[in-house]
Amino acid sequence: MGFKIIGSSVNRLDAVSKVTGKAKYTNDFFEREMLCGKVLRSPYAHAVIKAIDVSEAKALPGVIAVFTSQDLPKLKYATAGHPWSIDPKHRDIEDRMILTDKARYVGDSVAAVVAQDEIIAKEALKLIKVDYEVLPHVLDPEKALEKGAPIIHEERPNNIVNDFGNEYGDYEKDFMNAQHIMEGVYDTSIVQHCHIETQTAYAYIDTDDRIVIVSSTQIPHIARRVVGQALGLSWGKIRVIKPHIGGGFGNKQEVIIEPLVAAMTIFSHGLPVRYTMTREECFISSRTRHAIKFSLKTALTKDNKLQAIHVLGISNTGSYASHGHSIIMSATSKFRPLYNFKSFKIEPKTVYTNLPAAGAMRAYGVPQMIFALESHIDDICRKLDLDPIEFRKQNLVSVGHEDPISHVVVRSIGLSECIDKGKELIKWEQKRANYKEQTGDKRRGLGMACFSYFSGTHPVSLEVAGARIILNQDGSVQLQVGATEIGQGADTAFAQMVAEVLGISIDMVHVISTQDTDITPFDTGAYASRQTYITGAAVKKAALEVKNKILTIASRKIGLQIDALDINDATIIEKKLGKEICSLGEIAMEAFYDRTHSHPITSDTSVNIRTNAIAYGVTFVEVEVDMKTGVIEVIEIYNVHDSGTIINHKAALGQVHGGVSMGLGYALSEKLMFDEKTGRPLNNNLLDYKLQTIMDTPKIGVDFVETYEETGSFGQKSLGENPTISPAPAVRNAVLDATGVSFNKLPLNPQTVFEKFKTEGLL
Amino acid sequence: MNEMKKINLIVNDKTYQLEVDIRESLLDVLRNRLHFTGVKEGCSVGECGACTVLIDGVPTSSCIYLAVFADGKKIRTIEGLEKDGKLSKVQQNFIDEGAIQCGFCTPGIVMTTTALVESGNKFTDEEIKREISGHFCRCTGYQKIFDAVKKSLDDK
Ligand code: FES
Ligand code: FES
């Protein structure tokens, strides 16, 4: 497209501050007399709190405040980081209070303490006496659906958060006329985000009687609103500031501790109070990824075309709705622009259990769905003796495909080329042939899996984004956006967009990385891989506005029409002749100081995007399975993505590496475990929860197919979450290729693999 | 119970005299008392490596190291790597290779890498991985971190 700065690999703008330790994260700010907050958590998975005695804790010297749900307004609120909906029917479920009066999982927040320091706060927790009436609990969502199961929320006695779905086409007929009907059940486990900075925030009341909260959040503007709702305060009374954050992956797209820390300062006369989750708390009392069990049934025509699909899904949301049914709805919508199903019936259920609440996590339900779908596709191919690549290619949607429910249109699709590249990179044909009929202790296999993903949340949610640009006297600019930099590199991508439009170098764009709800343009935040696509449109609009204002002054000065002028290398040029006229700085000086026309140049604008762009990609993987120990080694892995125009190659590569690594953890090792009898977590720490280390991570190959997406401000589509989606089914399919055994539940850790080999008689 | 002790900490070549609670970790003293906030806390139980500093040249998790043990020892943190306004080679490599995303694991890994470089030893790829394996990074999939470490060891 002839971009200069878009597409180049500029270094991240915040790299120097991060590599020198100067970048300030939430816990790097200190206030005099900062107090420490702590939470008393329930030891029971399900229990009524009959009485709490906090008198001894309150009496401990150094304790400032102790409070329980009794001391707080009886307001239930929703914690999901979604834009507010004016339509009450479209709101998240309000099922949570800052502190609970009934424990619904081991770790539920029962009481809070504020003390001079951490040691005293911990002492005080021990002095709180709680009288629990322990209730039977349920961890398995299928059991939670049974008659007589423990009731977790009185408002929903059947434990169903929601169960609406979708259906389209003549599904019954398609199944009746099918040549083949295939069925399979695919299940995933609970995993956790494991951002290295846990949830943390501090709050104080300023002299204007407003609550100021500094928080590690992806969604400052939403956090402000939810704090207001949770405490029954007017939203303008709250100010949320977001500094650098140490990773989020969706877990900070939720308002988890901000209302609590606001309450802590309220009970401490406005003194600053910090509350930081321990790693153990973070595992169970922030959010997790939903375990979802999908039962798929597909109908095929006689020429092996996918005709109809029936999806039954049970999503375990744990003790609170959090993002609730949105997760499985996202899962079951975002796979649809992949294969050309003529009809479908989708029956999802989101179910409460006495487990930690599940919420948003990188790719929002889609890894679960794609694990099911892409495993199922390989099962079909194996059964019908079809080539898994050819079969997929024959069934792909093409440009112009419109989803019958969401009406999202596919305007660009490079998946077929992605597949070709991946196939080439891994030497598919050659190796597949070589690995036929293996019998040894170590067997190799190849697998692949495709995915489709959205860019943002339209048409489900509002997609509003704001950007503000201020031109300085020297022609450089400040850029402010409400969408947050969370490590993904969004700020750098935005700066590239501004530099591209304004014809200036990247070092002339100063991005104000901190969001402050008092001064930052409104934007709902970082999630749904929306930033480059949605916020990117606002950034382009703001930059064009500034450019237009600059050229208006230049035109007045020079006498040429605005559209005869352009900016190149911070110089105003006459477009046609390429002739340099004056520096951008000169125009800026006039804008500031001209005695007649002074009007400093700024733009402050927003967009409401009502399109979506479908991104695609594929994973190709080669594994070696140790038949004796069940250990799976990834020999080679490649992810090839169609994310439209790549704004910054270096940053894009980083996103893919991190996403694939997370996907491999999902495939092979990660699983948060609980004791059936008590509901207690068994491995909520970084030693026992098997997060990928550098030793476990193979070399990750990456490539891109750059389509141009017309609806993207620079041709771009989503990328951030996408790489996490397809590694797990690709690995599973490779293991199937190597051993002939289909693993239909994640993760494929050595124990599971070993046990399955045993039951299959391979050992 | 809360016994205090006077200690001398030499942090990035500067001596600090402090009175610390004998239960305080070196991490807490560095961060909360001396404001070396480049030293990060990811777990406070020795699992993640974010709090790594060099104590007499040895990469150490400062969260499980009592401040009183560090009395008289030489401590180096990320804040001490820049010399005369210039980044160290290791720092520059981390930037150029694209090894930084959220940056929370970065200071710890840069310190461990600095120790590897200064050891003057040679490392195979496997050995590099083993040396870095005490650090968790959830953002990068370690690809570019590995490249940055390798480049740092190569460009000596
Ligand atoms: S904070 Fe010290 S190892 Fe995690
Ligand atoms: S860069 Fe985020 S944890 Fe390593």
mmCIF file of N, CA and C in Angstrom, chain A residues 330-389:
data_model
loop_
_atom_site.group_PDB
_atom_site.id
_atom_site.type_symbol
_atom_site.label_atom_id
_atom_site.label_comp_id
_atom_site.label_asym_id
_atom_site.label_seq_id
_atom_site.Cartn_x
_atom_site.Cartn_y
_atom_site.Cartn_z
ATOM 1 N N SER A 330 -19.115 -16.046 22.359
ATOM 2 C CA SER A 330 -17.985 -15.647 21.512
ATOM 3 C C SER A 330 -17.405 -16.882 20.824
ATOM 4 N N ALA A 331 -17.216 -17.942 21.621
ATOM 5 C CA ALA A 331 -16.640 -19.182 21.096
ATOM 6 C C ALA A 331 -17.457 -19.699 19.916
ATOM 7 N N THR A 332 -18.773 -19.686 20.091
ATOM 8 C CA THR A 332 -19.625 -20.307 19.084
ATOM 9 C C THR A 332 -20.015 -19.348 17.960
ATOM 10 N N SER A 333 -19.574 -18.082 18.040
ATOM 11 C CA SER A 333 -19.792 -17.182 16.896
ATOM 12 C C SER A 333 -18.531 -17.049 16.058
ATOM 13 N N LYS A 334 -17.385 -16.999 16.749
ATOM 14 C CA LYS A 334 -16.167 -16.634 16.029
ATOM 15 C C LYS A 334 -15.612 -17.762 15.158
ATOM 16 N N PHE A 335 -16.099 -18.982 15.357
ATOM 17 C CA PHE A 335 -15.630 -20.069 14.474
ATOM 18 C C PHE A 335 -16.441 -20.092 13.170
ATOM 19 N N ARG A 336 -17.544 -19.382 13.145
ATOM 20 C CA ARG A 336 -18.465 -19.558 12.016
ATOM 21 C C ARG A 336 -17.931 -19.044 10.671
ATOM 22 N N PRO A 337 -17.141 -17.960 10.651
ATOM 23 C CA PRO A 337 -16.621 -17.568 9.329
ATOM 24 C C PRO A 337 -15.406 -18.385 8.894
ATOM 25 N N LEU A 338 -15.355 -19.671 9.290
ATOM 26 C CA LEU A 338 -14.219 -20.511 8.905
ATOM 27 C C LEU A 338 -14.675 -21.502 7.818
ATOM 28 N N TYR A 339 -15.589 -22.369 8.158
ATOM 29 C CA TYR A 339 -16.079 -23.347 7.194
ATOM 30 C C TYR A 339 -17.522 -23.012 6.811
ATOM 31 N N ASN A 340 -17.836 -23.420 5.614
ATOM 32 C CA ASN A 340 -19.095 -23.020 5.002
ATOM 33 C C ASN A 340 -20.274 -23.901 5.406
ATOM 34 N N PHE A 341 -20.647 -23.869 6.664
ATOM 35 C CA PHE A 341 -21.811 -24.644 7.095
ATOM 36 C C PHE A 341 -23.073 -23.984 6.564
ATOM 37 N N LYS A 342 -23.967 -24.792 6.009
ATOM 38 C CA LYS A 342 -25.217 -24.244 5.462
ATOM 39 C C LYS A 342 -26.251 -24.047 6.570
ATOM 40 N N SER A 343 -26.104 -24.830 7.615
ATOM 41 C CA SER A 343 -27.042 -24.668 8.726
ATOM 42 C C SER A 343 -26.337 -25.044 10.025
ATOM 43 N N PHE A 344 -26.835 -24.492 11.093
ATOM 44 C CA PHE A 344 -26.255 -24.856 12.385
ATOM 45 C C PHE A 344 -27.268 -24.698 13.495
ATOM 46 N N LYS A 345 -27.006 -25.437 14.523
ATOM 47 C CA LYS A 345 -27.785 -25.278 15.745
ATOM 48 C C LYS A 345 -26.799 -25.267 16.899
ATOM 49 N N ILE A 346 -26.834 -24.182 17.677
ATOM 50 C CA ILE A 346 -25.867 -24.021 18.749
ATOM 51 C C ILE A 346 -26.609 -23.916 20.069
ATOM 52 N N GLU A 347 -26.316 -24.859 20.951
ATOM 53 C CA GLU A 347 -26.998 -24.889 22.252
ATOM 54 C C GLU A 347 -25.977 -24.811 23.382
ATOM 55 N N PRO A 348 -25.643 -23.604 23.774
ATOM 56 C CA PRO A 348 -24.654 -23.452 24.845
ATOM 57 C C PRO A 348 -25.312 -23.244 26.207
ATOM 58 N N LYS A 349 -24.650 -23.717 27.226
ATOM 59 C CA LYS A 349 -25.117 -23.474 28.596
ATOM 60 C C LYS A 349 -23.928 -22.989 29.415
ATOM 61 N N THR A 350 -24.154 -21.921 30.164
ATOM 62 C CA THR A 350 -23.124 -21.462 31.083
ATOM 63 C C THR A 350 -23.624 -21.743 32.494
ATOM 64 N N VAL A 351 -22.782 -22.446 33.258
ATOM 65 C CA VAL A 351 -23.257 -23.039 34.505
ATOM 66 C C VAL A 351 -22.405 -22.608 35.695
ATOM 67 N N TYR A 352 -23.085 -22.313 36.788
ATOM 68 C CA TYR A 352 -22.384 -22.016 38.048
ATOM 69 C C TYR A 352 -21.907 -23.300 38.705
ATOM 70 N N THR A 353 -20.716 -23.254 39.305
ATOM 71 C CA THR A 353 -20.229 -24.322 40.190
ATOM 72 C C THR A 353 -19.489 -23.646 41.340
ATOM 73 N N ASN A 354 -19.042 -24.428 42.313
ATOM 74 C CA ASN A 354 -18.311 -23.837 43.440
ATOM 75 C C ASN A 354 -16.811 -23.793 43.180
ATOM 76 N N LEU A 355 -16.452 -23.224 42.051
ATOM 77 C CA LEU A 355 -15.042 -23.073 41.695
ATOM 78 C C LEU A 355 -14.752 -21.581 41.536
ATOM 79 N N PRO A 356 -13.462 -21.203 41.476
ATOM 80 C CA PRO A 356 -13.145 -19.805 41.203
ATOM 81 C C PRO A 356 -13.873 -19.321 39.941
ATOM 82 N N ALA A 357 -14.227 -18.056 39.922
ATOM 83 C CA ALA A 357 -14.948 -17.515 38.770
ATOM 84 C C ALA A 357 -14.043 -17.492 37.547
ATOM 85 N N ALA A 358 -14.579 -17.952 36.437
ATOM 86 C CA ALA A 358 -13.855 -17.869 35.173
ATOM 87 C C ALA A 358 -14.247 -16.571 34.481
ATOM 88 N N GLY A 359 -13.327 -16.018 33.698
ATOM 89 C CA GLY A 359 -13.620 -14.752 33.031
ATOM 90 C C GLY A 359 -12.997 -14.693 31.657
ATOM 91 N N ALA A 360 -12.590 -13.504 31.279
ATOM 92 C CA ALA A 360 -11.980 -13.328 29.967
ATOM 93 C C ALA A 360 -10.549 -13.830 30.005
ATOM 94 N N MET A 361 -10.165 -14.582 29.021
ATOM 95 C CA MET A 361 -8.747 -14.908 28.849
ATOM 96 C C MET A 361 -8.455 -14.991 27.363
ATOM 97 N N ARG A 362 -7.312 -14.479 27.021
ATOM 98 C CA ARG A 362 -6.821 -14.410 25.651
ATOM 99 C C ARG A 362 -7.597 -15.305 24.669
ATOM 100 N N ALA A 363 -8.338 -14.665 23.791
ATOM 101 C CA ALA A 363 -9.150 -15.283 22.725
ATOM 102 C C ALA A 363 -10.515 -15.780 23.184
ATOM 103 N N TYR A 364 -10.878 -15.485 24.428
ATOM 104 C CA TYR A 364 -12.272 -15.416 24.871
ATOM 105 C C TYR A 364 -13.161 -16.579 24.421
ATOM 106 N N GLY A 365 -12.813 -17.772 24.857
ATOM 107 C CA GLY A 365 -13.658 -18.936 24.546
ATOM 108 C C GLY A 365 -13.295 -19.625 23.248
ATOM 109 N N VAL A 366 -12.603 -18.924 22.384
ATOM 110 C CA VAL A 366 -12.343 -19.486 21.052
ATOM 111 C C VAL A 366 -11.321 -20.636 21.081
ATOM 112 N N PRO A 367 -10.287 -20.583 21.924
ATOM 113 C CA PRO A 367 -9.389 -21.742 21.974
ATOM 114 C C PRO A 367 -10.136 -23.032 22.330
ATOM 115 N N GLN A 368 -11.115 -22.931 23.217
ATOM 116 C CA GLN A 368 -11.905 -24.102 23.595
ATOM 117 C C GLN A 368 -12.681 -24.621 22.379
ATOM 118 N N MET A 369 -13.328 -23.712 21.678
ATOM 119 C CA MET A 369 -14.161 -24.098 20.532
ATOM 120 C C MET A 369 -13.309 -24.653 19.394
ATOM 121 N N ILE A 370 -12.191 -23.986 19.140
ATOM 122 C CA ILE A 370 -11.351 -24.434 18.025
ATOM 123 C C ILE A 370 -10.659 -25.751 18.373
ATOM 124 N N PHE A 371 -10.391 -25.966 19.643
ATOM 125 C CA PHE A 371 -9.867 -27.283 20.031
ATOM 126 C C PHE A 371 -10.882 -28.360 19.637
ATOM 127 N N ALA A 372 -12.145 -28.101 19.960
ATOM 128 C CA ALA A 372 -13.189 -29.076 19.639
ATOM 129 C C ALA A 372 -13.339 -29.233 18.125
ATOM 130 N N LEU A 373 -13.510 -28.115 17.451
ATOM 131 C CA LEU A 373 -13.802 -28.161 16.015
ATOM 132 C C LEU A 373 -12.657 -28.774 15.216
ATOM 133 N N GLU A 374 -11.445 -28.307 15.473
ATOM 134 C CA GLU A 374 -10.328 -28.768 14.652
ATOM 135 C C GLU A 374 -9.907 -30.198 14.989
ATOM 136 N N SER A 375 -10.168 -30.615 16.231
ATOM 137 C CA SER A 375 -9.958 -32.035 16.557
ATOM 138 C C SER A 375 -10.988 -32.868 15.809
ATOM 139 N N HIS A 376 -12.207 -32.371 15.822
ATOM 140 C CA HIS A 376 -13.318 -33.072 15.159
ATOM 141 C C HIS A 376 -13.070 -33.200 13.651
ATOM 142 N N ILE A 377 -12.565 -32.145 13.066
ATOM 143 C CA ILE A 377 -12.290 -32.189 11.621
ATOM 144 C C ILE A 377 -11.262 -33.298 11.318
ATOM 145 N N ASP A 378 -10.230 -33.382 12.154
ATOM 146 C CA ASP A 378 -9.251 -34.446 11.921
ATOM 147 C C ASP A 378 -9.853 -35.835 12.147
ATOM 148 N N ASP A 379 -10.742 -35.929 13.123
ATOM 149 C CA ASP A 379 -11.414 -37.216 13.353
ATOM 150 C C ASP A 379 -12.242 -37.610 12.135
ATOM 151 N N ILE A 380 -12.909 -36.625 11.550
ATOM 152 C CA ILE A 380 -13.704 -36.886 10.337
ATOM 153 C C ILE A 380 -12.797 -37.392 9.219
ATOM 154 N N CYS A 381 -11.693 -36.669 9.022
ATOM 155 C CA CYS A 381 -10.795 -37.026 7.911
ATOM 156 C C CYS A 381 -10.204 -38.414 8.086
ATOM 157 N N ARG A 382 -9.911 -38.732 9.319
ATOM 158 C CA ARG A 382 -9.342 -40.046 9.591
ATOM 159 C C ARG A 382 -10.354 -41.146 9.295
ATOM 160 N N LYS A 383 -11.551 -40.886 9.733
ATOM 161 C CA LYS A 383 -12.611 -41.877 9.563
ATOM 162 C C LYS A 383 -12.935 -42.077 8.077
ATOM 163 N N LEU A 384 -12.977 -40.984 7.333
ATOM 164 C CA LEU A 384 -13.369 -41.084 5.923
ATOM 165 C C LEU A 384 -12.162 -41.185 4.995
ATOM 166 N N ASP A 385 -10.981 -41.271 5.624
ATOM 167 C CA ASP A 385 -9.748 -41.365 4.857
ATOM 168 C C ASP A 385 -9.589 -40.196 3.873
ATOM 169 N N LEU A 386 -9.707 -39.021 4.408
ATOM 170 C CA LEU A 386 -9.565 -37.807 3.599
ATOM 171 C C LEU A 386 -8.310 -37.061 4.008
ATOM 172 N N ASP A 387 -7.761 -36.298 3.096
ATOM 173 C CA ASP A 387 -6.596 -35.492 3.407
ATOM 174 C C ASP A 387 -7.055 -34.288 4.241
ATOM 175 N N PRO A 388 -6.513 -34.148 5.461
ATOM 176 C CA PRO A 388 -7.041 -33.098 6.347
ATOM 177 C C PRO A 388 -6.844 -31.678 5.807
ATOM 178 N N ILE A 389 -5.820 -31.494 5.012
ATOM 179 C CA ILE A 389 -5.607 -30.150 4.473
ATOM 180 C C ILE A 389 -6.576 -29.886 3.326
#
